[in-house]
Coordinates of C-alpha atoms and ligand atoms in Angstrom, one line a residue:
M1 CA -247.0 -327.5 -8.4
S2 CA -245.0 -329.4 -5.9
K3 CA -242.0 -327.9 -4.1
Y4 CA -238.9 -330.1 -3.9
I5 CA -236.4 -330.6 -1.2
F6 CA -233.3 -332.6 -2.0
V7 CA -231.5 -334.1 1.0
V8 CA -227.9 -335.0 0.4
G9 CA -225.2 -336.4 2.7
G10 CA -221.8 -335.1 3.5
V11 CA -218.7 -336.6 5.0
M12 CA -219.9 -340.2 5.5
S13 CA -222.9 -342.5 5.3
G14 CA -224.8 -343.9 8.2
V15 CA -225.4 -340.7 10.0
G16 CA -229.2 -340.8 9.8
K17 CA -230.0 -339.1 6.4
G18 CA -233.1 -341.3 6.1
V19 CA -234.4 -340.3 9.5
A20 CA -233.5 -336.7 8.9
S21 CA -235.4 -336.8 5.6
A22 CA -238.4 -338.5 7.2
S23 CA -238.3 -335.9 10.1
I24 CA -238.2 -333.0 7.7
G25 CA -241.3 -334.5 6.1
K26 CA -242.9 -334.9 9.5
I27 CA -242.4 -331.3 10.6
L28 CA -243.8 -330.0 7.3
Q29 CA -246.7 -332.4 7.4
A30 CA -247.4 -331.1 10.9
R31 CA -247.8 -327.7 9.4
G32 CA -250.6 -328.9 7.3
Y33 CA -248.8 -329.6 4.0
K34 CA -249.2 -332.8 2.0
V35 CA -245.8 -334.3 1.9
T36 CA -244.3 -337.3 0.1
A37 CA -240.7 -338.7 0.1
I38 CA -238.6 -340.3 -2.5
K39 CA -235.5 -342.4 -2.1
I40 CA -232.8 -342.6 -4.7
D41 CA -230.3 -345.4 -4.4
P42 CA -227.2 -344.9 -6.5
Y43 CA -226.4 -348.6 -7.1
V44 CA -226.9 -350.4 -10.4
N45 CA -229.3 -353.0 -8.9
V46 CA -232.8 -352.4 -10.2
D47 CA -234.1 -352.8 -6.7
A48 CA -233.0 -353.9 -3.2
G49 CA -234.6 -357.3 -3.5
T50 CA -231.6 -359.2 -4.9
M51 CA -229.2 -357.9 -2.2
N52 CA -228.2 -359.7 1.0
P53 CA -229.3 -357.7 4.0
T54 CA -225.8 -357.6 5.4
E55 CA -224.8 -355.7 2.2
H56 CA -227.6 -353.3 2.3
G57 CA -229.8 -353.6 5.3
E58 CA -233.4 -354.5 5.3
V59 CA -235.4 -354.9 2.1
F60 CA -238.6 -352.9 2.8
V61 CA -241.7 -354.0 0.8
T62 CA -244.3 -351.5 -0.2
E63 CA -248.1 -352.1 -0.5
D64 CA -247.7 -352.4 -4.3
G65 CA -244.9 -354.9 -4.0
D66 CA -241.7 -352.9 -4.6
E67 CA -238.6 -354.2 -2.8
T68 CA -237.0 -351.0 -1.6
D69 CA -234.5 -349.5 0.7
Q70 CA -235.2 -349.4 4.4
D71 CA -235.5 -345.6 4.3
I72 CA -238.9 -346.0 2.6
G73 CA -239.9 -347.7 5.9
N74 CA -238.7 -344.6 7.8
Y75 CA -240.8 -342.4 5.6
E76 CA -243.9 -344.6 6.1
R77 CA -243.4 -344.6 9.9
F78 CA -242.8 -340.9 10.3
L79 CA -245.4 -339.7 7.8
N80 CA -247.9 -342.4 8.8
Q81 CA -248.8 -343.0 5.2
D82 CA -248.1 -345.6 2.5
I83 CA -245.3 -344.9 0.0
Y84 CA -245.4 -346.6 -3.4
R85 CA -243.1 -348.0 -6.1
A86 CA -243.0 -344.6 -7.9
N87 CA -241.1 -343.1 -4.9
Y88 CA -238.1 -345.4 -5.2
M89 CA -235.4 -345.3 -7.9
T90 CA -231.9 -346.7 -8.5
T91 CA -229.3 -346.2 -11.2
G92 CA -230.4 -349.6 -12.5
R93 CA -234.0 -348.6 -12.7
I94 CA -233.2 -345.3 -14.5
Y95 CA -230.9 -346.9 -17.1
E96 CA -233.3 -349.8 -17.6
S97 CA -236.1 -347.4 -18.6
V98 CA -233.9 -345.2 -20.8
I99 CA -232.6 -348.2 -22.7
H100 CA -236.2 -349.6 -23.0
K101 CA -237.4 -346.2 -24.4
E102 CA -234.4 -346.1 -26.8
R103 CA -235.3 -349.6 -28.1
N104 CA -238.9 -348.4 -28.6
L105 CA -237.7 -345.4 -30.7
E106 CA -239.1 -343.0 -28.1
Y107 CA -236.1 -340.7 -28.6
N108 CA -237.0 -340.2 -32.2
G109 CA -233.7 -341.3 -33.7
K110 CA -231.6 -339.0 -31.5
C111 CA -228.3 -340.0 -30.0
V112 CA -229.1 -341.0 -26.5
E113 CA -226.5 -339.7 -24.0
V114 CA -225.8 -340.0 -20.3
V115 CA -226.3 -336.3 -20.0
P116 CA -229.0 -335.0 -20.5
H117 CA -231.0 -338.2 -21.0
I118 CA -230.3 -339.9 -17.7
P119 CA -230.9 -336.8 -15.5
E120 CA -234.0 -336.1 -17.6
E121 CA -235.4 -339.5 -16.8
I122 CA -234.6 -338.9 -13.1
I123 CA -236.5 -335.6 -13.2
R124 CA -239.4 -337.2 -15.0
R125 CA -239.7 -339.8 -12.3
I126 CA -239.4 -337.3 -9.4
K127 CA -242.2 -335.2 -10.9
K128 CA -244.4 -338.2 -11.6
A129 CA -244.1 -339.4 -8.0
A130 CA -244.9 -335.9 -6.7
L131 CA -248.0 -335.6 -9.0
K132 CA -249.2 -339.1 -8.2
S133 CA -249.2 -338.4 -4.5
K134 CA -250.6 -334.9 -5.0
A135 CA -247.8 -333.6 -2.7
D136 CA -247.3 -329.9 -1.8
I137 CA -243.8 -330.8 -0.9
T138 CA -241.7 -333.7 -2.1
I139 CA -238.6 -334.7 -0.1
I140 CA -235.9 -336.5 -2.3
E141 CA -233.2 -338.3 -0.4
V142 CA -230.1 -338.8 -2.6
G143 CA -228.4 -341.9 -1.3
G144 CA -224.6 -342.0 -0.7
T145 CA -222.3 -339.1 0.1
V146 CA -221.4 -336.1 -2.0
G147 CA -218.1 -336.7 -3.8
E148 CA -218.9 -340.2 -4.8
Y149 CA -219.0 -341.1 -8.4
Q150 CA -222.2 -343.1 -8.1
N151 CA -224.6 -340.3 -7.3
I152 CA -223.3 -337.6 -9.5
L153 CA -226.1 -337.9 -12.1
F154 CA -228.7 -337.6 -9.5
L155 CA -227.1 -334.4 -8.2
E156 CA -227.0 -333.3 -11.9
A157 CA -230.8 -333.8 -12.1
A158 CA -231.3 -331.9 -8.9
R159 CA -229.1 -329.0 -10.2
M160 CA -231.1 -328.9 -13.5
M161 CA -234.4 -328.8 -11.5
H162 CA -233.1 -325.9 -9.4
L163 CA -231.9 -324.1 -12.5
K164 CA -235.4 -324.1 -14.0
N165 CA -237.3 -323.3 -10.8
P166 CA -234.9 -321.9 -8.2
L167 CA -237.8 -320.9 -5.9
D168 CA -239.3 -324.4 -5.8
V169 CA -236.2 -326.4 -5.2
Q170 CA -234.2 -326.5 -2.0
F171 CA -231.1 -328.4 -0.8
I172 CA -230.4 -329.6 2.6
M173 CA -227.1 -331.2 3.4
V174 CA -226.9 -333.7 6.3
S175 CA -223.3 -333.7 7.4
Y176 CA -221.3 -335.2 10.2
L177 CA -219.1 -333.4 12.7
P178 CA -216.7 -335.8 14.4
I179 CA -215.4 -335.3 18.0
P180 CA -212.2 -337.3 17.8
G181 CA -211.4 -338.9 21.2
T182 CA -207.8 -337.8 21.2
I183 CA -208.8 -334.1 20.5
G184 CA -212.0 -333.9 22.4
E185 CA -213.3 -331.1 20.2
M186 CA -215.9 -331.0 17.5
K187 CA -214.4 -330.6 14.1
T188 CA -216.0 -328.7 11.2
K189 CA -213.4 -329.2 8.5
P190 CA -214.8 -332.4 6.9
T191 CA -218.2 -330.6 6.5
Q192 CA -216.5 -327.6 5.0
Y193 CA -214.9 -329.9 2.4
A194 CA -218.3 -331.6 1.8
I195 CA -220.0 -328.3 1.1
R196 CA -217.2 -327.4 -1.4
T197 CA -217.7 -330.7 -3.1
L198 CA -221.4 -330.1 -3.4
N199 CA -220.6 -326.6 -4.7
S200 CA -218.5 -328.2 -7.4
A201 CA -221.6 -330.1 -8.6
G202 CA -223.2 -326.7 -9.0
I203 CA -225.3 -326.9 -5.9
Q204 CA -225.4 -324.5 -2.9
P205 CA -227.1 -326.0 0.2
D206 CA -229.8 -323.9 1.8
F207 CA -229.4 -325.6 5.2
I208 CA -226.7 -327.7 6.8
L209 CA -227.9 -330.3 9.4
C210 CA -225.0 -331.0 11.7
R211 CA -225.1 -334.5 12.9
S212 CA -222.8 -335.1 15.8
A213 CA -222.6 -336.7 19.2
K214 CA -223.2 -333.3 20.8
P215 CA -225.2 -330.2 20.0
L216 CA -223.5 -327.6 17.8
D217 CA -222.1 -324.6 19.6
E218 CA -222.2 -321.0 18.5
K219 CA -218.6 -320.8 17.5
R220 CA -218.9 -323.7 15.1
R221 CA -222.2 -322.5 13.8
Q222 CA -220.5 -319.2 12.8
K223 CA -217.6 -321.0 11.2
L224 CA -219.8 -323.2 9.1
S225 CA -221.8 -320.2 8.1
V226 CA -218.8 -318.4 6.8
F227 CA -217.1 -321.3 5.1
G228 CA -220.3 -322.9 3.9
N229 CA -221.9 -319.7 2.6
V230 CA -225.1 -320.4 4.6
L231 CA -226.7 -318.0 7.1
P232 CA -225.9 -318.9 10.7
Q233 CA -229.6 -319.6 11.5
D234 CA -229.6 -322.1 8.6
V235 CA -226.9 -324.2 10.2
I236 CA -229.0 -326.6 12.3
S237 CA -227.8 -328.6 15.2
A238 CA -228.7 -332.3 15.1
P239 CA -227.1 -334.1 18.0
D240 CA -227.5 -337.8 18.8
V241 CA -230.8 -338.6 20.5
D242 CA -232.1 -341.6 22.5
S243 CA -234.9 -342.3 20.1
I244 CA -235.1 -341.5 16.4
Y245 CA -238.6 -340.2 17.0
E246 CA -237.1 -337.2 18.9
V247 CA -235.5 -335.9 15.7
P248 CA -238.5 -333.9 14.4
I249 CA -239.0 -332.4 17.8
N250 CA -235.3 -331.3 17.9
F251 CA -235.6 -329.8 14.4
E252 CA -238.5 -327.7 15.5
K253 CA -236.5 -326.4 18.5
E254 CA -234.6 -324.6 15.7
N255 CA -237.7 -323.6 13.9
L256 CA -236.7 -325.6 10.9
S257 CA -240.2 -326.0 9.3
Q258 CA -240.7 -322.2 9.5
K259 CA -237.4 -321.5 7.8
I260 CA -238.0 -324.1 5.1
I261 CA -241.5 -322.8 4.3
A262 CA -240.3 -319.2 4.2
K263 CA -237.5 -320.0 1.7
L264 CA -239.8 -322.0 -0.5
G265 CA -242.1 -319.0 -0.6
L266 CA -245.0 -321.0 0.8
K267 CA -247.8 -319.3 2.7
A268 CA -247.5 -320.0 6.3
K269 CA -250.5 -322.1 7.4
P270 CA -251.7 -321.9 11.0
K271 CA -249.2 -323.8 13.0
K272 CA -250.2 -327.3 14.0
D273 CA -248.2 -328.9 16.6
L274 CA -246.6 -332.3 16.9
G275 CA -248.9 -333.2 19.9
D276 CA -249.4 -336.9 19.4
W277 CA -245.8 -337.3 18.4
K278 CA -244.5 -335.5 21.5
K279 CA -246.7 -337.7 23.7
L280 CA -245.3 -340.8 22.1
V281 CA -241.7 -339.7 22.7
R282 CA -242.5 -338.9 26.3
T283 CA -243.9 -342.4 26.7
A284 CA -240.9 -343.9 25.1
K285 CA -238.6 -342.0 27.5
S286 CA -240.6 -342.6 30.6
V287 CA -241.5 -346.4 30.5
K288 CA -239.4 -348.3 32.9
K289 CA -240.7 -351.8 33.1
E290 CA -238.7 -354.0 30.8
V291 CA -239.8 -356.8 28.5
K292 CA -236.9 -358.8 27.1
I293 CA -237.2 -360.0 23.6
A294 CA -234.8 -362.4 21.8
M295 CA -234.5 -362.0 18.0
V296 CA -233.2 -365.2 16.6
G297 CA -231.7 -364.4 13.2
K298 CA -228.6 -364.6 11.1
Y299 CA -228.0 -361.4 9.3
F300 CA -226.2 -359.7 12.1
A301 CA -222.5 -359.8 11.4
T302 CA -220.7 -357.3 9.2
G303 CA -217.0 -357.9 9.6
A304 CA -216.3 -357.5 13.3
F305 CA -219.5 -355.4 13.9
I306 CA -223.1 -356.2 14.5
L307 CA -225.7 -354.8 12.1
A308 CA -229.2 -354.4 13.4
D309 CA -230.3 -352.7 10.2
S310 CA -231.3 -356.0 8.6
Y311 CA -234.3 -356.2 10.8
I312 CA -235.0 -352.5 11.4
S313 CA -238.8 -352.7 10.8
V314 CA -239.1 -355.6 13.2
I315 CA -237.2 -353.6 15.8
E316 CA -239.3 -350.5 15.3
S317 CA -242.5 -352.5 15.4
L318 CA -241.5 -354.0 18.7
K319 CA -240.8 -350.5 20.1
H320 CA -244.2 -349.2 18.9
A321 CA -246.0 -352.2 20.5
A322 CA -244.0 -351.9 23.7
W323 CA -244.8 -348.3 24.1
A324 CA -248.5 -349.0 23.5
N325 CA -248.2 -351.5 26.3
K326 CA -246.3 -349.0 28.5
V327 CA -243.2 -351.1 28.7
K328 CA -239.6 -350.7 27.6
P329 CA -238.4 -353.1 25.0
V330 CA -235.0 -354.7 25.5
I331 CA -234.2 -356.5 22.3
E332 CA -231.3 -358.8 22.1
W333 CA -229.8 -360.6 19.0
V334 CA -229.3 -364.3 19.1
N335 CA -227.3 -365.7 16.3
S336 CA -229.0 -369.0 15.3
D337 CA -225.7 -370.5 14.1
E338 CA -224.7 -370.7 17.7
Y339 CA -227.5 -373.1 18.6
E340 CA -226.3 -375.4 15.9
K341 CA -222.8 -375.5 17.2
N342 CA -223.9 -375.8 20.8
P343 CA -227.5 -377.1 21.2
A344 CA -227.5 -376.7 25.0
K345 CA -227.1 -373.0 24.6
V346 CA -230.8 -372.7 23.6
K347 CA -231.6 -372.8 27.3
E348 CA -230.5 -369.2 27.6
L349 CA -233.9 -368.4 26.0
K350 CA -235.5 -368.9 29.4
N351 CA -234.2 -365.4 30.2
Y352 CA -236.5 -363.9 27.7
D353 CA -240.2 -362.8 27.8
G354 CA -240.7 -363.3 24.1
I355 CA -239.0 -364.9 21.1
I356 CA -239.1 -363.7 17.5
V357 CA -237.9 -365.5 14.4
P358 CA -238.0 -363.0 11.6
G359 CA -237.9 -363.5 7.8
G360 CA -235.0 -365.1 6.0
F361 CA -233.7 -367.2 3.2
G362 CA -231.6 -370.3 2.6
S363 CA -230.4 -373.1 4.9
R364 CA -227.7 -371.5 7.0
G365 CA -228.8 -371.2 10.7
I366 CA -232.1 -372.9 10.1
E367 CA -231.7 -375.8 12.5
G368 CA -230.7 -373.3 15.2
K369 CA -233.9 -371.3 14.6
I370 CA -236.0 -374.5 14.8
K371 CA -234.3 -375.4 18.1
A372 CA -235.3 -371.9 19.4
I373 CA -238.9 -372.4 18.3
K374 CA -239.1 -375.8 19.9
Y375 CA -237.8 -374.2 23.2
A376 CA -240.5 -371.5 22.9
R377 CA -243.2 -374.0 22.3
E378 CA -242.3 -376.4 25.0
N379 CA -241.6 -373.8 27.6
N380 CA -244.7 -371.7 26.9
I381 CA -242.7 -368.5 26.1
P382 CA -244.5 -366.1 23.7
Y383 CA -243.4 -366.8 20.2
F384 CA -243.9 -364.7 17.1
G385 CA -242.7 -366.0 13.7
L386 CA -242.5 -363.7 10.7
C387 CA -242.6 -365.3 7.3
Y388 CA -239.7 -367.8 7.5
G389 CA -240.5 -367.8 11.3
M390 CA -243.9 -369.1 10.4
Q391 CA -242.6 -371.7 8.0
L392 CA -240.0 -372.9 10.5
A393 CA -242.6 -373.1 13.3
T394 CA -244.7 -375.3 11.0
I395 CA -241.7 -377.5 10.4
E396 CA -240.9 -377.7 14.1
F397 CA -244.5 -378.6 14.9
A398 CA -244.6 -381.3 12.1
R399 CA -241.4 -382.9 13.3
N400 CA -241.9 -382.8 17.1
V401 CA -245.7 -382.8 17.6
A402 CA -247.0 -384.6 14.5
K403 CA -243.9 -386.8 14.5
L404 CA -243.2 -386.4 10.8
K405 CA -239.5 -386.8 11.5
D406 CA -238.1 -385.5 8.2
A407 CA -240.4 -382.6 7.9
N408 CA -238.8 -379.7 6.1
S409 CA -239.1 -376.9 3.5
T410 CA -238.1 -377.8 0.0
E411 CA -236.1 -374.5 0.1
I412 CA -233.8 -376.3 2.6
K413 CA -234.1 -379.9 1.5
P414 CA -235.6 -380.3 -2.0
K415 CA -236.1 -384.1 -1.6
T416 CA -237.4 -384.2 1.9
K417 CA -239.9 -386.9 2.8
H418 CA -242.3 -384.5 4.3
P419 CA -242.3 -381.2 2.5
V420 CA -244.6 -379.3 4.9
I421 CA -243.4 -376.1 3.3
H422 CA -243.0 -376.2 -0.5
I423 CA -242.6 -373.9 -3.4
M424 CA -245.6 -371.9 -4.6
E425 CA -246.9 -373.2 -7.9
E426 CA -246.5 -369.8 -9.6
Q427 CA -242.8 -369.7 -8.5
V428 CA -241.7 -372.9 -10.1
E429 CA -241.2 -371.6 -13.6
K430 CA -239.7 -368.3 -12.4
L431 CA -237.0 -370.2 -10.5
A432 CA -236.4 -372.6 -13.4
K433 CA -235.7 -369.6 -15.6
K434 CA -233.6 -367.9 -13.0
Q435 CA -235.9 -365.0 -12.9
Y436 CA -235.1 -363.8 -9.4
G437 CA -235.7 -360.0 -9.5
N438 CA -239.0 -358.8 -8.1
T439 CA -240.7 -362.1 -8.8
M440 CA -241.6 -363.3 -5.3
R441 CA -245.1 -363.1 -4.0
L442 CA -244.9 -359.5 -3.1
G443 CA -246.9 -356.7 -1.7
S444 CA -250.3 -356.6 -0.1
Y445 CA -252.8 -359.5 -0.1
P446 CA -256.0 -360.0 1.8
C447 CA -256.4 -362.7 4.5
V448 CA -259.4 -364.0 6.4
L449 CA -259.1 -364.8 10.0
A450 CA -260.6 -367.7 12.0
K451 CA -263.1 -366.5 14.5
K452 CA -261.6 -368.2 17.5
S453 CA -258.0 -367.3 16.8
R454 CA -255.6 -365.2 18.7
S455 CA -255.1 -363.1 15.5
F456 CA -258.8 -362.4 15.4
I457 CA -258.7 -361.1 18.9
A458 CA -255.7 -358.9 18.1
Y459 CA -257.1 -357.4 14.9
G460 CA -260.7 -357.2 16.1
K461 CA -261.9 -358.0 12.6
K462 CA -262.1 -360.8 10.1
R463 CA -260.6 -359.5 7.0
I464 CA -257.1 -358.0 7.0
D465 CA -254.5 -357.0 4.4
E466 CA -250.8 -357.6 4.9
R467 CA -247.6 -357.4 2.9
H468 CA -245.8 -360.4 1.6
R469 CA -242.4 -361.4 0.4
H470 CA -241.9 -365.2 -0.2
R471 CA -241.6 -368.0 -2.7
Y472 CA -242.6 -370.9 -0.4
E473 CA -245.8 -371.7 1.4
F474 CA -247.6 -374.1 3.7
N475 CA -248.2 -377.4 1.8
N476 CA -252.0 -378.1 1.9
A477 CA -251.4 -381.8 1.7
Y478 CA -250.4 -381.6 5.4
R479 CA -253.4 -379.5 6.6
D480 CA -255.3 -382.4 8.1
R481 CA -252.3 -384.1 9.7
L482 CA -251.1 -380.9 11.4
T483 CA -254.5 -379.5 12.5
K484 CA -255.4 -382.9 14.0
K485 CA -252.4 -382.5 16.3
G486 CA -253.5 -379.0 17.4
L487 CA -252.1 -376.5 14.9
L488 CA -254.7 -373.9 14.1
L489 CA -254.8 -372.4 10.6
A490 CA -255.8 -369.0 11.9
G491 CA -255.6 -367.1 8.6
L492 CA -256.3 -368.2 5.0
S493 CA -256.4 -366.3 1.7
P494 CA -260.0 -365.5 0.8
D495 CA -260.1 -368.4 -1.7
K496 CA -258.9 -370.6 1.2
K497 CA -256.0 -371.9 -0.9
L498 CA -253.1 -370.4 1.0
V499 CA -252.3 -370.7 4.7
E500 CA -251.3 -367.3 6.0
I501 CA -251.3 -367.7 9.8
V502 CA -250.6 -370.7 12.0
E503 CA -251.2 -370.7 15.8
I504 CA -251.1 -373.1 18.7
P505 CA -254.2 -372.2 20.8
K506 CA -253.1 -373.7 24.1
H507 CA -249.9 -371.7 24.2
K508 CA -249.5 -368.3 25.9
F509 CA -248.9 -366.8 22.4
F510 CA -247.7 -368.8 19.5
V511 CA -248.4 -367.2 16.2
G512 CA -246.6 -367.6 12.9
V513 CA -247.5 -365.3 10.0
Q514 CA -246.6 -365.9 6.3
F515 CA -246.6 -362.1 5.8
H516 CA -244.5 -359.3 7.2
P517 CA -246.6 -357.3 9.7
E518 CA -243.5 -355.3 10.6
F519 CA -243.9 -353.3 7.3
R520 CA -247.2 -351.9 8.5
S521 CA -246.5 -350.8 12.0
R522 CA -246.3 -347.1 12.7
P523 CA -245.4 -345.3 15.9
L524 CA -248.8 -343.7 16.0
N525 CA -250.4 -346.9 14.7
P526 CA -248.7 -349.9 16.3
H527 CA -249.5 -353.2 14.6
P528 CA -252.2 -355.3 16.4
L529 CA -250.2 -358.6 16.3
F530 CA -247.1 -357.0 17.7
V531 CA -249.2 -355.3 20.4
E532 CA -250.7 -358.6 21.3
F533 CA -247.3 -360.3 21.3
I534 CA -245.8 -357.7 23.7
K535 CA -248.9 -357.9 25.9
S536 CA -248.3 -361.6 26.3
A537 CA -244.6 -361.0 26.9
K538 CA -245.4 -358.5 29.5
K539 CA -247.7 -361.0 31.3
H540 CA -245.0 -363.6 30.9
A541 CA -242.4 -361.2 32.5
K542 CA -244.8 -360.9 35.5
G543 CA -245.5 -364.5 36.2
G544 CA -243.1 -366.5 34.0
S545 CA -239.6 -367.7 34.4
A546 CA -238.1 -364.5 33.0
S547 CA -239.1 -362.6 36.1
S548 CA -236.9 -364.8 38.3
R549 CA -233.9 -364.6 36.0
K550 CA -231.8 -362.5 38.3
Ligands
LIG1 N1 -237.5 -368.1 2.4 C1 -238.9 -368.1 2.6 C2 -239.6 -368.1 1.3 O1 -239.1 -367.6 0.3 C3 -239.3 -367.0 3.6 C4 -239.1 -365.7 3.0 C5 -239.1 -364.6 4.1 O2 -239.0 -364.9 5.3 N2 -239.3 -363.4 3.7 O3 -240.8 -368.4 1.3

């Protein structure tokens, strides 16, 4: 029988509920329990795959090809384990299966109603995911903020689970305590209201995690205890930290895992420590030598603000690899649109030790990205292309090295003379029928590396597995023409039909991968290609132009 911890948000979104959930999982895992984590997204979309990243952040892809919320990525990174499709649900997914069951007469002629049938389906899925992963403790993060209409049925499901097994179900509220500039004092009132709102859904939190710019003081702890009906020791301070990986360590400063275990009535296992994790955080804090990486993308702007969430796994992978190389990653965003408006601006890339073009879709900003890749290739700056970044590197090489002037992807220019990247055969019918949801080439596929490739050196083995998310691919009709000019097909699918990695061997580091290595990097298990890329960037910083940038 699994124990269940629901994590809900109070006051506002974006305060790190995902990292808090992952960290709670981490500290319980460090005590020897088998932990899994579930993310609930309240929107009607069946999954995150059809949403623009500026709407929703990164679309994280699981081993089994689910297109999920970026928090699943946090869980994988913190727990250092794979999380599967069963651990992700949305309102759309729940309704879809209830309606499907109703059509199949699975409700035996009953009137199917929002309550109880929707919460019952939610509970069924939560229990199924817990069972599948054989977890002692299942963390369930309920997306959104309490008081929103969207997540009320999920809270209802949580309440029903608690009603049946009060000792096995726990609630943690992650709230936010603002310190308004004009007042200069931490305010508890919004959190008090949030607790009341949660109470009105029939739920009493066991713990309040107080996110704020500063640590919680004793006076406010007492106040929240009284108004929130929670013991003072269960009001947990969760101040801002330099690195998200510090959060589990901070929770343990307040003995959170011990308190959770005691309340769940679990037998205390001999305390394991977070040794490796602490070492990692120490490294992250102590590294001084910088490598400067430019991320050339387009999903950055949200109104007047910059949103780094669209590429969160890439950013985290760069950090993991940098720490493994004992350097400090300095990651800067370059909006590829700008190189289209002002081509000379691309020269600013000389100030970087490495350039990344991450995944993407559609034609906006593409020519700017191709300009950046050309600059990296011609100036021998380490280049790492992820998915679209591999396809665009192929286009750049075809145009400027193999002199196929109009080389392009049919995604960008359907009638191009040289479609060096074209649609995958299996995708043609799906697109013609407008079947966009969860129909890309998704999830983990094997790949065989060429012995003399950079990738082989990085992985240290011939056969690898990586996660994919794409509809277009390298056009095999151009294999000869491009390899003759020096492009190395460094990774192929085992049947040799699909090109998964391209490299330029004479370059310091020029690797483009059709897959998304960023989904497999973990702080305690950095990804070999990212490690190799940062290693080259570090070398470049030493001897290359970036070291003379000042
Ligand atoms: N747009 C490209 C494709 O569909 C690349 C996808 C990606 O970068 N994830 O193949």
